[in-house]
Amino acid sequence: MSELFLWILILAPIGAALFGYIFRNGSSLPHLIGVSASLLGSLFLFLNISQSFSQKIEFGGLADFPFVVVANYQNALLALVVSVVALAIFIYAKGYMEAEKGKRWFWPAMSLFLAAMQVLVMAGDWFLFITGWELMGLASFLLIGTWHEKKNARLGSVKAFMLTRFADMGLYAGAFLTIITYNQLAVPFSVTQEISVLAASCFLLAVMGKSAQLPFQSWLSGAMAGPTPVSALLHSATMVGAGALLLFKIYPILPEEALLYIGIIGCLTIILTGLTAITSKDLKQMLAASTSSQLGFMLLAIGAGFPGAAFAHWLAHAFMKSTLFLGAGVFQQGYESTQYKKIAGSGKQLKVTHYTFIIAALALTGIPPLIGYWSKDGILEASLISGNWFFVVSGVLGAFFTASYVSIAVRWLWKGKAEKPSISKKNLMLTGIFILIILVIAGGFGLEPIVKKIGYSIPKGKWSMVLGLVAALFGLLTGWFYRENWLPGTFTKFSRENYTLAGGYQNLVVNPTLKTANFFQHIDAFILEYIEKIGYFGLNLSQTIFKADRNVKTAVWEIGNSGIWLSSFSQIFDLKILISIKTIASSIKESGYYGKKWQSGLVHKELAITIISLLILIFILIISLIELL
Amino acid sequence: MNTSLPLLSLTLFLPLVGAFIILLLRHSTSKVVNTVAIVSATLSLLGAIGIGFGLDSGFSHVEELQWIPALDAAYRLGVDGISYTAVLLSTILFFCTIIYSTKKKEKLGAKMALFLLLETACLGVFMSLDLLLFYIFFEITLVGMYFVIAGWGHENRKKAAIMFFIYTLIGSLFLLLAFLSLYIFSEPRTFDMRELIANPPLSGMVATLTFWALFLAFAIKTPLFPFHSWLPLAHTEAPASGSAILAGILLKLGAYGFIRFALQMTPDAFKEYAWIVMIVAVFSVVYGALVAMAQTDIKRMVAYTSINHMGYLVFGVAVAAMIPSTSGIHALDGATLQMFSHGIVTGLLFLLIGAIQERATTREIPALRGLLKAYPILGGFFVLAAFASLGLPGLAHFPAEFQIFLGGFEIYPWAVAIMLLGLVLTSALYIRAIQRSFMGTPDKSFLVKLKDLDARELCAFIPLVILIIAIGVFPNLILDSIHQSVKYLSIWEK
């Protein structure tokens, strides 16, 4: 049975996405059905699975490496949380998108996104894990670009995709190293061998990209150009949460040294993005920075060696942050903006939304008994147990910052005067918020048992409770009275703009890459030119050869001619010789005639005459030859 | 299933028969011509699917007829998992391209006949088990493609066609030399490829020279840097259907040659010089991606990404030449699958660009805008194919590249790291093109035709779209038969 539920929870949203794309009517119904089916599937799977039970399903795959989906308690719980949050957001989005453009684009991408997340959660091998991970990247690209006629939506979507895609190469490299180490495609569960620090660092790179940790946090800010339900879905339980989820999966095989790096990255992000949230002038930008900061807390807990605390915070954050985003979306619908200045005082007009916003904000701050208290307390205790002062200071400072920035937001929403907005379909939006706020209020009590059931523990202690509460209360007060001039102006600006150094990615990465591309394009043109030169050289050569050939032909012709000439010449020669011989013969005759007289019988006389006539003959021959030449 | 039916010959010559019928009926209506062309392409496709049922690890469906006994050259056909992949790809892509080309145009009969002739030639190359037969088919593809570019290309087609012809002809001269060397040094002398694979005849200097001759021949065909100059020019001028065939199938001739000849007939020389091949391949990956990024013509851009993808492929083959172990098998599995993936993805991309060009007056990325809004289905298909091409998991390229990288990672992690950067560059260039040309508000001024895809185009594109997703999600569909053959290649035994 559980196999069936498993397939339903993954395939239902895929089916919805396909249906939505093919029929293109922008209706939300198939997608609401898809997410509901996914929720039911994960719920039944969760109920069907006992603590120790774990079912592996293998199918298809690469040669010798089948794909694996794993249905165990942890995965079922994660899938359940994802689909609950998704259902709330989908219901809310039906109201939110009612008056907006781009529904035909928005809904299939939402379902695709949900499907990708469920694949990621249930994946038991690296191939499927990467598939879920990257498909989520595609879906986020589409979702952030929902209103792609606006330039900042286009740029935001490209930035989100490219930054995470770059960091994803870490996931590829880490996965390759792990597969080679274990000689299996499946994500290893039993601890037999730790992966190398290099492999862990590769994974960390991927986590930093997906979870928007330093220095990749800026894509999250650009992603705010998408519709608010998208922000709520991406930045609560899914996209950014995927990074932390990777760490949960590989925690058993992480080497000690890597934990320290993870913790340090988490701490730096907590502090710096916490400050960004404080200096922010926009409600959604504040929430985006806060997301990075809260994910930093999870990294901190994992670095301190307590994945249980991180896991608890993952669950808690999913509910709290989506509530906050959905609240922000209501304000945005009412006032066409999320800038603090434009929505100042709107809390008085949208009271229900504002109360839920305050509750979720207090939960994020860590006020008991709301859900955030339990997890934040666990993380602070984890940092205390680790004994690393940097972790402790960052954790406490982070808690203080968290309280400050939510307090600033609540003050903006409360103080000032705003007109009464008109929002269509507000009830649908509030329904979504109510589903989540119940979990924020009551979920804290179930958090620990559930986390324990998976096999994790949440550390608890008096000191952490005191530290956490003091930091929270102090932070709330500070935030309420905070004025922008408390911090130096240059720092405020620097922090608000996500610590953009030297022109940021545009100057440091994009432009040099394009320049290199152009340079190579020149090389390519050069090669083509060169090849053409070779071609023309060949052509010239053949022309030369042709000419030479013609010359040879002429030469042969000439030789032939000269042969004919020669032969005619020799004919003349023959003739002349003939004539000369005739002449000689006749002269001999004549000389014979005269010679009679000379017949004297004297041998010496005759000899002399013969020699003379011979000499004359030779002379005549030579003369005739000279004449011929 | 070794029936007496000569399935290979039937599949091979059906398109040629179709071509003859079209020539006989050349005065009839375009409807008749289209029907004949589609029917023969369909039958050939069915034949290719049928072949798939009788595959085992070695060469299957072998057919042998005496031809020139004195030279031991014969009409020998047969397929294994590697060549079957290429055969299947050819029949599928020709099927889609022929459907795409059914639009009434000038010289339709000649075009269809030429395409069918090309199909027979391409299938012949992949099915041949005889060097001489292979060479003949290899040359026919060249001639056929020359006429496609010269006859139906864009403005500068004559120059591009001649460049293509001469450049690749030089490559095939090296191929001829290599074949002669293989023939002369085999004992007893034979053109039988099975013999030459089972007992690679060459060693020492001759093997090295023969390997480099093969390398040159196939590096030009594939193409690898710096032998690629003919490719962008040919693609810029070729008609969309010609480009789809050129990139989808003719480039695979080179890839297939690397596997079948360089790897299997001169394995030792390949092993010795694999590192050079790898360097060339890795450089081609980065080079292809970067130059593609600098293009403003969307068709040229896609053409250059072929160099990038073929770089991955040749790298995979080089890994297989270098390490005869599981890593090598992974890499070669991946490289063979990459042939198929690149064929369907790039084939689809070129056909889509043809459809775009019919609707917009330009192919320039900066001028095109808002295509997704103007043509949601066309734009959606392009985005899907582009994401497949940039290696998104769940689509066709990823399983191939994943295995190539995995195989290569064990020996040269740095080479793979560089290629991963190539992957990022490819992503960047496609995303950039999508962002500039497909997103945003459409500029109606340059759009000629305002309708989205019609039935003819849908019939041509949808099979490829489905295949791209199917291979991404269930790579085992194709991979099983590839792996079955790759696993038992004789090169692993040493």
XYZ file of N, CA, C and O in Angstrom, chain A residues 511-524, chain B residues 290-291 293-295 432:
80
model
N 30.434 40.039 -16.605
C 31.161 40.784 -17.638
C 32.450 40.104 -18.078
O 32.692 39.993 -19.283
N 33.294 39.642 -17.129
C 34.492 38.926 -17.599
C 34.154 37.709 -18.449
O 34.825 37.449 -19.451
N 33.097 36.987 -18.079
C 32.732 35.804 -18.872
C 32.352 36.218 -20.280
O 32.782 35.607 -21.262
N 31.544 37.268 -20.376
C 31.134 37.709 -21.705
C 32.344 38.184 -22.501
O 32.443 37.942 -23.702
N 33.274 38.844 -21.797
C 34.485 39.296 -22.490
C 35.277 38.110 -23.011
O 35.746 38.111 -24.150
N 35.421 37.110 -22.142
C 36.145 35.907 -22.579
C 35.438 35.280 -23.770
O 36.076 34.854 -24.734
N 34.114 35.243 -23.701
C 33.354 34.656 -24.801
C 33.636 35.409 -26.094
O 33.879 34.793 -27.137
N 33.649 36.733 -25.996
C 33.923 37.519 -27.198
C 35.334 37.280 -27.715
O 35.563 37.209 -28.915
N 36.255 37.158 -26.761
C 37.635 36.882 -27.136
C 37.716 35.571 -27.916
O 38.335 35.494 -28.981
N 37.048 34.548 -27.395
C 37.069 33.261 -28.079
C 36.373 33.341 -29.430
O 36.761 32.666 -30.374
N 35.352 34.182 -29.479
C 34.664 34.378 -30.755
C 35.643 34.934 -31.786
O 35.637 34.531 -32.945
N 36.519 35.857 -31.321
C 37.532 36.397 -32.238
C 38.489 35.304 -32.688
O 38.848 35.217 -33.865
N 38.897 34.479 -31.734
C 39.784 33.369 -32.091
C 39.120 32.499 -33.148
O 39.726 32.097 -34.137
N 37.824 32.271 -32.924
C 37.112 31.402 -33.843
C 37.069 31.999 -35.247
O 37.296 31.305 -36.234
N 31.884 28.876 -24.796
C 32.205 30.310 -24.782
C 31.878 30.972 -26.112
O 31.305 32.062 -26.148
N 32.250 30.308 -27.206
C 31.972 30.925 -28.504
C 30.459 30.987 -28.735
O 29.945 31.965 -29.267
N 28.303 31.457 -26.538
C 27.790 32.564 -25.729
C 27.937 33.898 -26.470
O 27.127 34.808 -26.288
N 28.955 34.011 -27.292
C 29.204 35.280 -27.966
C 28.347 35.458 -29.212
O 28.368 36.518 -29.822
N 27.584 34.421 -29.594
C 26.814 34.531 -30.833
C 25.554 35.362 -30.631
O 24.968 35.350 -29.559
N 20.439 33.054 -20.978
C 20.548 34.405 -21.494
C 19.679 34.544 -22.752
O 18.943 35.523 -22.905
